[in-house]
Tab-separated table of C-alpha atoms in Angstrom:
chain	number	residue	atom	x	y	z
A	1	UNK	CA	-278.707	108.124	92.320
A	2	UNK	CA	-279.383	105.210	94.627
A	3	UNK	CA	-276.168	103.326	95.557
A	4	UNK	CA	-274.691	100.873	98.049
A	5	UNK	CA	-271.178	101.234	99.859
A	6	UNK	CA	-268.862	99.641	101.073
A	7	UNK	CA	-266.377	99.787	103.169
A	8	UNK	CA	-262.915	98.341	102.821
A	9	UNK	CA	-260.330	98.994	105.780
A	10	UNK	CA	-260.538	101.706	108.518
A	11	UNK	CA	-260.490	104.899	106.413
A	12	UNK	CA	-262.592	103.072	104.358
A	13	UNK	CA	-265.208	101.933	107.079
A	14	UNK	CA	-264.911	105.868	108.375
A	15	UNK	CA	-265.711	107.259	105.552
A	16	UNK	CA	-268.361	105.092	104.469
A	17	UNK	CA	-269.940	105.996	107.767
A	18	UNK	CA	-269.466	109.644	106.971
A	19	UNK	CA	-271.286	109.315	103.959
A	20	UNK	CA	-274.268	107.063	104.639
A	21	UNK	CA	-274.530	109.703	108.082
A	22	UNK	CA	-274.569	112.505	105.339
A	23	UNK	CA	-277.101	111.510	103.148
A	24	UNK	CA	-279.428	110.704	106.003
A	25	UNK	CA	-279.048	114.283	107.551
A	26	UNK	CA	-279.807	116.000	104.045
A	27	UNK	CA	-282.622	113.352	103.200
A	28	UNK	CA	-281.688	112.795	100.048
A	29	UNK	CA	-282.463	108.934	100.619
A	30	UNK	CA	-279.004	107.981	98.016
A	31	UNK	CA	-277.868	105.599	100.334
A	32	UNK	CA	-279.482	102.437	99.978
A	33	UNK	CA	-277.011	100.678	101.938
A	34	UNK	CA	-273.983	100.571	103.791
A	35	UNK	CA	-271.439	97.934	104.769
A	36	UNK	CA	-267.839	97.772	106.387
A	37	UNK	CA	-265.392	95.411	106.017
A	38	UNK	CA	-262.017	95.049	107.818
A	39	UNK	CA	-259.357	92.374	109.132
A	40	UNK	CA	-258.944	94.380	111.889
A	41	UNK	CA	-261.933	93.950	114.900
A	42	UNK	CA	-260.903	96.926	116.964
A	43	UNK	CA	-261.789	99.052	114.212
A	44	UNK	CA	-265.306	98.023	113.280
A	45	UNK	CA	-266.348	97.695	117.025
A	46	UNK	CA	-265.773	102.098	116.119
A	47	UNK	CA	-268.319	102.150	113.602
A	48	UNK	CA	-271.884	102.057	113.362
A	49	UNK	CA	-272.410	100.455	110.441
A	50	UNK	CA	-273.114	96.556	109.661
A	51	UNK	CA	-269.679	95.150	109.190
A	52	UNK	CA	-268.262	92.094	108.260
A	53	UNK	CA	-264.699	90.330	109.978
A	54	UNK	CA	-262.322	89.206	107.361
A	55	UNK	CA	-259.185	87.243	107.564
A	56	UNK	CA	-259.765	85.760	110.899
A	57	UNK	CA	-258.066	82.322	110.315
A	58	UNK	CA	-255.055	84.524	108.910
A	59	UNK	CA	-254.600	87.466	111.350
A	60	UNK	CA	-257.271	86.686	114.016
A	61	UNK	CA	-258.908	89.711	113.834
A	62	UNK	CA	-255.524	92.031	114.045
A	63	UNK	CA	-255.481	93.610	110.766
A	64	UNK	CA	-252.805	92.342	108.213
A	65	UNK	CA	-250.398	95.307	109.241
A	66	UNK	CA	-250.039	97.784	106.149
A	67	UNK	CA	-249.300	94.637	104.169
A	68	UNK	CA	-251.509	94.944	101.031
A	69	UNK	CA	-250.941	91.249	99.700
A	70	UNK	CA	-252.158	89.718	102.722
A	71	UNK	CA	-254.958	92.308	102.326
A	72	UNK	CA	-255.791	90.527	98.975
A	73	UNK	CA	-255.342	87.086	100.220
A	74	UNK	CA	-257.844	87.513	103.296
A	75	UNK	CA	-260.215	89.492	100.988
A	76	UNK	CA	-259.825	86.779	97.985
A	77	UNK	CA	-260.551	83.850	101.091
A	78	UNK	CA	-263.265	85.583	102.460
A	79	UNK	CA	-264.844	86.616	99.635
A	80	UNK	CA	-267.626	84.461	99.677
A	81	UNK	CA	-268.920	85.843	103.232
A	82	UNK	CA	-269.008	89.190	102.362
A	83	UNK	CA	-270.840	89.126	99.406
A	84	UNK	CA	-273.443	86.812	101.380
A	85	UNK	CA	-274.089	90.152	103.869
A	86	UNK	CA	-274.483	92.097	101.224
A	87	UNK	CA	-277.727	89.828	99.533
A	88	UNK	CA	-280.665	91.954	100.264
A	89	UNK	CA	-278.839	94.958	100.703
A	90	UNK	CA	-278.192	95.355	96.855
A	91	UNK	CA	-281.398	95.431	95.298
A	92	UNK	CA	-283.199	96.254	91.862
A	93	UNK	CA	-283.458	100.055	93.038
A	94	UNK	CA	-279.560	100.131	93.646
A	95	UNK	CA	-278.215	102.173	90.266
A	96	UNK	CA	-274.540	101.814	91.532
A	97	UNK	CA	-271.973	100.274	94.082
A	98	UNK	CA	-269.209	102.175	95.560
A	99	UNK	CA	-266.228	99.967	97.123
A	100	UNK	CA	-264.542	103.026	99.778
A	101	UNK	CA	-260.918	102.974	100.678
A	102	UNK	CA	-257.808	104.362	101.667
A	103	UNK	CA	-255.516	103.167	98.747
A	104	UNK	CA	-252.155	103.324	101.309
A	105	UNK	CA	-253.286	100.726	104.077
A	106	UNK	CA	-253.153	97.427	103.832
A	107	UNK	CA	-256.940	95.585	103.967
A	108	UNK	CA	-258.536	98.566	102.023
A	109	UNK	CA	-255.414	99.370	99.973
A	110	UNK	CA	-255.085	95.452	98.995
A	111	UNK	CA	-258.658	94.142	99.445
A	112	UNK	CA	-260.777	97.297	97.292
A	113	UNK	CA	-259.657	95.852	94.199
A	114	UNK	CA	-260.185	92.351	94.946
A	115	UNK	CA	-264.334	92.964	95.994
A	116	UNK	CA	-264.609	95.526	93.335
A	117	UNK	CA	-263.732	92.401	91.082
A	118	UNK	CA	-265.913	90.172	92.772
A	119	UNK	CA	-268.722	92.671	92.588
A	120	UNK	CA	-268.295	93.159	88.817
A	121	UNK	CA	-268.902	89.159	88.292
A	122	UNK	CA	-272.091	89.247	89.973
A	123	UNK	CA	-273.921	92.629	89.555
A	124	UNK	CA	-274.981	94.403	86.641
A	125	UNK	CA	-274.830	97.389	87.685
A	126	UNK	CA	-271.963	99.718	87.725
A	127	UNK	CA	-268.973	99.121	90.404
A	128	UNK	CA	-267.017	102.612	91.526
A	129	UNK	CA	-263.911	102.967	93.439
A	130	UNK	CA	-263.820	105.745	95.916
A	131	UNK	CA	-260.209	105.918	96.988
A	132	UNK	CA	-257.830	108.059	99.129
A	133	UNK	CA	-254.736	108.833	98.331
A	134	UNK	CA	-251.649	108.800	100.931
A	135	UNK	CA	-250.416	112.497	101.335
A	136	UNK	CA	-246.508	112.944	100.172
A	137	UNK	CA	-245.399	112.664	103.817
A	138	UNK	CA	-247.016	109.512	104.721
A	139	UNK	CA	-243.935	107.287	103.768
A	140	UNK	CA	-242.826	104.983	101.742
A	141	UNK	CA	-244.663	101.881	102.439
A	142	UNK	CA	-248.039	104.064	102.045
A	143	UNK	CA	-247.331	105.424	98.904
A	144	UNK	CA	-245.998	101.920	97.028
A	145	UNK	CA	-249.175	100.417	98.296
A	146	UNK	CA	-251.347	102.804	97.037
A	147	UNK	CA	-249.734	102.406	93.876
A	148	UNK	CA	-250.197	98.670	93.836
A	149	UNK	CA	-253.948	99.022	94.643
A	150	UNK	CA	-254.357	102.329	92.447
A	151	UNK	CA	-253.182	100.181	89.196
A	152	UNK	CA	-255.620	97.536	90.313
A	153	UNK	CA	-258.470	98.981	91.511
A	154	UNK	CA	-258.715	100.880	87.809
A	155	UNK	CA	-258.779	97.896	85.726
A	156	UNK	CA	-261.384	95.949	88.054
A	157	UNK	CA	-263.844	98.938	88.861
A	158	UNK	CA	-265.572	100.126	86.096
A	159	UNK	CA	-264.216	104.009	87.349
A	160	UNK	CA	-261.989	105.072	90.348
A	161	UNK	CA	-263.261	108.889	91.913
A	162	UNK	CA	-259.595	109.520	93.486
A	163	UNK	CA	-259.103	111.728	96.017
A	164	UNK	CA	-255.711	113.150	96.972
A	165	UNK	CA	-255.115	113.654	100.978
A	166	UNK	CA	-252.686	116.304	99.994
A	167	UNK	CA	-255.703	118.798	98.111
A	168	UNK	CA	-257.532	119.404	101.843
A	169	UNK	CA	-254.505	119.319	103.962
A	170	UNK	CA	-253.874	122.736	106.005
A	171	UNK	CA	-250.511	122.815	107.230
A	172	UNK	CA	-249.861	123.249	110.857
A	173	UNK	CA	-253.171	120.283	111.063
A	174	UNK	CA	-252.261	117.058	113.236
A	175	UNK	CA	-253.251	114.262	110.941
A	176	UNK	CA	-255.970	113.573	112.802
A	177	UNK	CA	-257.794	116.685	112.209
A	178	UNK	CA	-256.615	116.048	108.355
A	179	UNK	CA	-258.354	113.065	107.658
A	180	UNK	CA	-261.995	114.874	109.784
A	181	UNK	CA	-261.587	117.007	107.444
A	182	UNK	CA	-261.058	114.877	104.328
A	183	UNK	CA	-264.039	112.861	105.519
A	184	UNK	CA	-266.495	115.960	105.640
A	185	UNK	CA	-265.075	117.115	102.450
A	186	UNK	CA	-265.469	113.834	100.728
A	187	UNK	CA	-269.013	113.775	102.557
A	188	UNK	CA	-270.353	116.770	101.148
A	189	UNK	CA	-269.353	116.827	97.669
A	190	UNK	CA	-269.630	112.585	97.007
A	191	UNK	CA	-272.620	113.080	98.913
A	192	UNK	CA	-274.504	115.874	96.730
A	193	UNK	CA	-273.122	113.822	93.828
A	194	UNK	CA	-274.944	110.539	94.721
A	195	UNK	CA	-278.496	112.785	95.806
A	196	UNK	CA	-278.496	113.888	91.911
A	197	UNK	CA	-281.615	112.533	90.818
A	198	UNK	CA	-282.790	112.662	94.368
A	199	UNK	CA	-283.886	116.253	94.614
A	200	UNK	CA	-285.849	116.714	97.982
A	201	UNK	CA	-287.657	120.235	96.858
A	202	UNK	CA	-289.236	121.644	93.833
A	203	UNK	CA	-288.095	120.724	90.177
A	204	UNK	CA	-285.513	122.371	88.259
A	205	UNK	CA	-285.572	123.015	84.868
A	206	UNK	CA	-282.810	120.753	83.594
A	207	UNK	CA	-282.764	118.523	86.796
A	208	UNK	CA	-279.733	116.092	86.338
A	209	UNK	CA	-280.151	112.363	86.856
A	210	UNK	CA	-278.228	109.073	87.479
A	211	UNK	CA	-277.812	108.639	84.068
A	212	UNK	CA	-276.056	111.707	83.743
A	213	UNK	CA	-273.300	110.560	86.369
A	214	UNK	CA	-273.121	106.798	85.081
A	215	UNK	CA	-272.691	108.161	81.371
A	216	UNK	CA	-269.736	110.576	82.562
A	217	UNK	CA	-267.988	107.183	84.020
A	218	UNK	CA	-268.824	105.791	81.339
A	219	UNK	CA	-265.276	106.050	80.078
A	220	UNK	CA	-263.745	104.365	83.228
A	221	UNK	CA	-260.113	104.791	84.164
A	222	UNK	CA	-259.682	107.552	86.904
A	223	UNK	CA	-262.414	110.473	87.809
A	224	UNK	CA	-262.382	113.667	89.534
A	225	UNK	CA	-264.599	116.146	91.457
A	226	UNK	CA	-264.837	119.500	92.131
A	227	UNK	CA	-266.519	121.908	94.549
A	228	UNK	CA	-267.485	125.870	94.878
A	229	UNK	CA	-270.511	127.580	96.875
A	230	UNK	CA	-271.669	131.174	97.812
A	231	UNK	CA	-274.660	132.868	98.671
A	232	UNK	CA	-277.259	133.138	96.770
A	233	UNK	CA	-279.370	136.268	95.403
A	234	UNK	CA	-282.963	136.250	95.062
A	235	UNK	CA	-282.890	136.010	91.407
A	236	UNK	CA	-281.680	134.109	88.867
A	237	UNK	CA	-280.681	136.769	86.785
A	238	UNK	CA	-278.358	138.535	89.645
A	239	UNK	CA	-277.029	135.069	90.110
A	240	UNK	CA	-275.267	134.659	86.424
A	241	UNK	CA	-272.231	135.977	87.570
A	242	UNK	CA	-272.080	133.553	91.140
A	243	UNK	CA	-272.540	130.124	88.958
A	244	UNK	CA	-269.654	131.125	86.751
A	245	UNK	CA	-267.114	132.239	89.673
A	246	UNK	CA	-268.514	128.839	91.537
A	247	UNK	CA	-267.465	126.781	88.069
A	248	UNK	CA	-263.924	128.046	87.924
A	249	UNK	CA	-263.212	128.182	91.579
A	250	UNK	CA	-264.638	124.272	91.632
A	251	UNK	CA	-262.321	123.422	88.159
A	252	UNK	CA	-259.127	125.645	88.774
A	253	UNK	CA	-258.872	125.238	92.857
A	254	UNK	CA	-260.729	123.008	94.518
A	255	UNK	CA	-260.349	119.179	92.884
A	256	UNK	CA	-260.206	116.161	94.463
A	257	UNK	CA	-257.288	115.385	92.343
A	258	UNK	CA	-256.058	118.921	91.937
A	259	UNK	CA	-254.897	120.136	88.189
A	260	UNK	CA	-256.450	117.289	86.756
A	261	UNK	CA	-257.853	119.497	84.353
A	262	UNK	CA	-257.932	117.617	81.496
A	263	UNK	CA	-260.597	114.835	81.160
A	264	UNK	CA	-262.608	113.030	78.604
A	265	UNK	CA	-266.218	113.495	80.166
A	266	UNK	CA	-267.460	115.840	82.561
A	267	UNK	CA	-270.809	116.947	84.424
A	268	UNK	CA	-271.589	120.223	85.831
A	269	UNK	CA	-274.451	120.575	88.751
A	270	UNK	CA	-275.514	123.466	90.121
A	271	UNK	CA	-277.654	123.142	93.374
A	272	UNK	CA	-279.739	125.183	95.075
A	273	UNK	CA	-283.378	126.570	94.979
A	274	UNK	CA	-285.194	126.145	91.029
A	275	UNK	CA	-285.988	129.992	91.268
A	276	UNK	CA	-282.410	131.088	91.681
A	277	UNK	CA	-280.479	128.952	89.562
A	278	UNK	CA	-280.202	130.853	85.939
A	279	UNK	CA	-279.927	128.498	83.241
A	280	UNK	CA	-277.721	131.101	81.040
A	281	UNK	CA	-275.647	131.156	84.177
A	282	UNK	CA	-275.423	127.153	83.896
A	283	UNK	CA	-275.198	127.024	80.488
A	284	UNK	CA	-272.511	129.634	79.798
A	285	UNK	CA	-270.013	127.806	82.839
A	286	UNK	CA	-270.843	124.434	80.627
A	287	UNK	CA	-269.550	125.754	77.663
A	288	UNK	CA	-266.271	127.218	79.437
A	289	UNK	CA	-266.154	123.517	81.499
A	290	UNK	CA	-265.863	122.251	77.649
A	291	UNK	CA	-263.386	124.586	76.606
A	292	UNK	CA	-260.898	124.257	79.670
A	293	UNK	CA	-261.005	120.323	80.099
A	294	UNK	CA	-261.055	119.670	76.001
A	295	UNK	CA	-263.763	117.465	76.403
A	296	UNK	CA	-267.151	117.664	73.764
A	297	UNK	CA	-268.874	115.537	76.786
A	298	UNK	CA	-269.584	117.859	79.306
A	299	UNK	CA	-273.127	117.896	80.526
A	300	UNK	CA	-274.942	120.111	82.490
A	301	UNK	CA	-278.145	120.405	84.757
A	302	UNK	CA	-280.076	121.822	88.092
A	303	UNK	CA	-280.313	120.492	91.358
A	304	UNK	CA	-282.790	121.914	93.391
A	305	UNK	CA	-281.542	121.943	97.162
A	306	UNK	CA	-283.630	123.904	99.759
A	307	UNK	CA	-280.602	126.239	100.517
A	308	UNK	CA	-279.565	129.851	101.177
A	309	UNK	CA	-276.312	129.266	98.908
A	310	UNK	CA	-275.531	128.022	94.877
A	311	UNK	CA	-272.913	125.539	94.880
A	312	UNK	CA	-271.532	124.089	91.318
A	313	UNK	CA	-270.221	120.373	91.764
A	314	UNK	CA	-268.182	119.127	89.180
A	315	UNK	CA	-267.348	115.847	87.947
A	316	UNK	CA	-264.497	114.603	85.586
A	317	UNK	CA	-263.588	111.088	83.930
A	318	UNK	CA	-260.994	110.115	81.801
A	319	UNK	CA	-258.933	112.438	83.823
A	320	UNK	CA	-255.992	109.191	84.225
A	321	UNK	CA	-253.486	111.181	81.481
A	322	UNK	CA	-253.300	114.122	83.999
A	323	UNK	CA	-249.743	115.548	85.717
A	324	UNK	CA	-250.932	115.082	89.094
A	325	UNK	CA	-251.930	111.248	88.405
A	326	UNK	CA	-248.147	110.550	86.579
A	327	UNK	CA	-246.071	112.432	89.500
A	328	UNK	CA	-247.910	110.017	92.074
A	329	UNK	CA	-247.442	107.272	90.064
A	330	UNK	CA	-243.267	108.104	89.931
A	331	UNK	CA	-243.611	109.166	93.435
A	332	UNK	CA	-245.465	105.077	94.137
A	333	UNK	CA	-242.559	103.661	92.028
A	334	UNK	CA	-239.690	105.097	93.864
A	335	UNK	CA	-241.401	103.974	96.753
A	336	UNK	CA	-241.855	100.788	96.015
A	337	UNK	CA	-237.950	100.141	95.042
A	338	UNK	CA	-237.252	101.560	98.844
A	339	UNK	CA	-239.224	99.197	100.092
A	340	UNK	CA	-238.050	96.468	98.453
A	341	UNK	CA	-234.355	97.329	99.162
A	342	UNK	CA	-232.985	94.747	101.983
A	343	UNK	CA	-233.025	96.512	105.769
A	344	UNK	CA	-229.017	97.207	106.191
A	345	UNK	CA	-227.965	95.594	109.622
A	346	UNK	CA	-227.314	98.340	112.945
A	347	UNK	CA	-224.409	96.181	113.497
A	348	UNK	CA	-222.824	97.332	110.370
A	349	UNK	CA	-223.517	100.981	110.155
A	350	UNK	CA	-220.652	101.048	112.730
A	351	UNK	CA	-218.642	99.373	110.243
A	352	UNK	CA	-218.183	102.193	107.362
A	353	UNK	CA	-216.307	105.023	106.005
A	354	UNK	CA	-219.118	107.371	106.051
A	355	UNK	CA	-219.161	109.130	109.426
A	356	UNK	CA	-215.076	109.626	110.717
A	357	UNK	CA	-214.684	108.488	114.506
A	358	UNK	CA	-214.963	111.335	116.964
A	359	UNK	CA	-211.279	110.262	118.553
């Protein structure tokens, strides 16, 4: 699947790098193109990507501060630039465009939906979200905003792959190690999802295409995906067993959005090399994919990967009705009516009934 990305804010730019630096190790030649765009200059002198400066008549190149409106305004003003450094870049190969960004900031969480919008009025081809969700302890402020942007960014992309920061989060981690991690997670997986189409050896015998992943967005709103691996035996036949474990652990553990289980479209890959991939194996984990998420939609298909392991990559859509999506959506709203609440003054705290004097 050939895409373009881009960037929108720093975890946006950062993972945007991840993924372009991905695809380039495997070979899969996905990435057509790669772009970052921030209001903040510190942050795209870190990359090493072609960026673009937004906002600079606004915040002079010091970010708009977690403040997701002026995120929209400077990406709404600037518009017009950033869509001029991406002529050339989009092309006729280019089968889909991926807008990247943490949803709890303020440039990505505010200015994602406003390019995916833009995008959408000038391309025919299909524009993604990919967007990061704020873990439960990242306050207030980051989880309204990501609300905001999540509500957004679903009507103006034609689908939203969501990622929760809480599903890869060890505890004990400092955040920074988190979010390495979230990036080389989200590398791997979104990676091997854009190379399908792009196999690099041999042919499988159901090979999946870009078709296959455009047709399971097809129904828009919010999508998932899932991961699994383990080594590989020789044969196919000894592998049966492997591609079905891989397909639950993927569905029933490892999510993007965990327990988002229950979907309207879905897509089951299973890499690795064409002589040890069983198609009964692949077939029988489709039919159980079917059964579990409720869905009649679920396709299924080979990707041959020069590999020592079988991994099964799953993807959902239509997975918007799911528990995990409504908590964070209560979790956004509480948030937001905290925020919103007036800052009491120091002066008066000492003022009250609700701590007794000491003497």
């Amino acid at each position: 699947m050939k895409v373009v990305l881009i960037g929108v804010g720093q975890a946006g730019g950062k993972l945007t790098q991840r993924l372009a630096q991905y695809d380039q190790k495997m070979g899969f030649g996905a990435v057509q193109g790669a772009l970052a765009v921030n209001s903040a200059k510190a942050d795209l002198r870190e990359l090493d990507l072609d960026t673009v400066l937004v906002g600079q008549d606004r915040v002079k190149g010091h970010g708009v501060g977690g403040d997701n409106e002026l995120g929209a305004e400077v990406m709404q003003s600037d518009a017009t630039e950033v869509m001029d450094a991406l002529d050339g870049r989009i092309t006729a190969q280019a089968e889909a465009i991926f807008v990247v960004a943490g949803l709890g900031g303020g440039t990505g969480s505010g200015g994602v939906p406003v390019l995916a919008r833009e995008l959408n009025r000038v391309y025919q081809v299909p524009v993604y979200g990919l967007g990061v969700l704020p873990g439960r302890g990242e306050g207030a402020m980051y989880q309204a905003n990501a609300g905001r942007s999540l509500k957004t960014l679903v009507r103006e992309a034609d689908a939203t792959l969501l990622i929760d920061n809480d599903a890869w989060h060890t505890s004990g981690e400092s955040m920074g190690e988190a979010f390495e991690k979230i990036n080389q997670n989200i590398a791997q997986r979104v990676g091997l999802l854009f190379a399908s189409g792009e196999a690099v050896e041999g042919v499988g015998e159901s090979v999946v295409d870009s078709s296959e992943v455009i047709n399971t967005l097809r129904s828009g709103g919010i999508a998932t995906l899932g991961f699994a691996s383990a080594a590989a035996a020789e044969s196919a036949e000894e592998n049966v067993n492997a591609v079905t474990s891989m397909t639950r652990k993927a569905l029933l553990s490892n999510l993007s959005l965990p327990n988002a289980i229950e979907a309207d479209s879905g897509l089951l890959v299973v890499a690795g090399q064409p002589e040890s991939i069983p198609r009964k194996g692949v077939e029988r984990a489709r039919k159980w994919v079917e059964q579990e998420t409720g869905s009649l939609q679920v396709r299924g298909g080979d990707f041959p990967l020069d590999s020592d392991r079988l991994a099964a990559l799953i993807l959902l859509g239509g997975v918007e009705r799911s528990e995990r999506v409504e908590e964070f959506l209560e979790r956004a709203k509480e948030a937001s009516k905290q925020t919103e609440e007036p800052d009491e003054d120091p002066a008066e705290k000492f003022h009250n009934d609700q701590l007794d004097d000491l003497i």
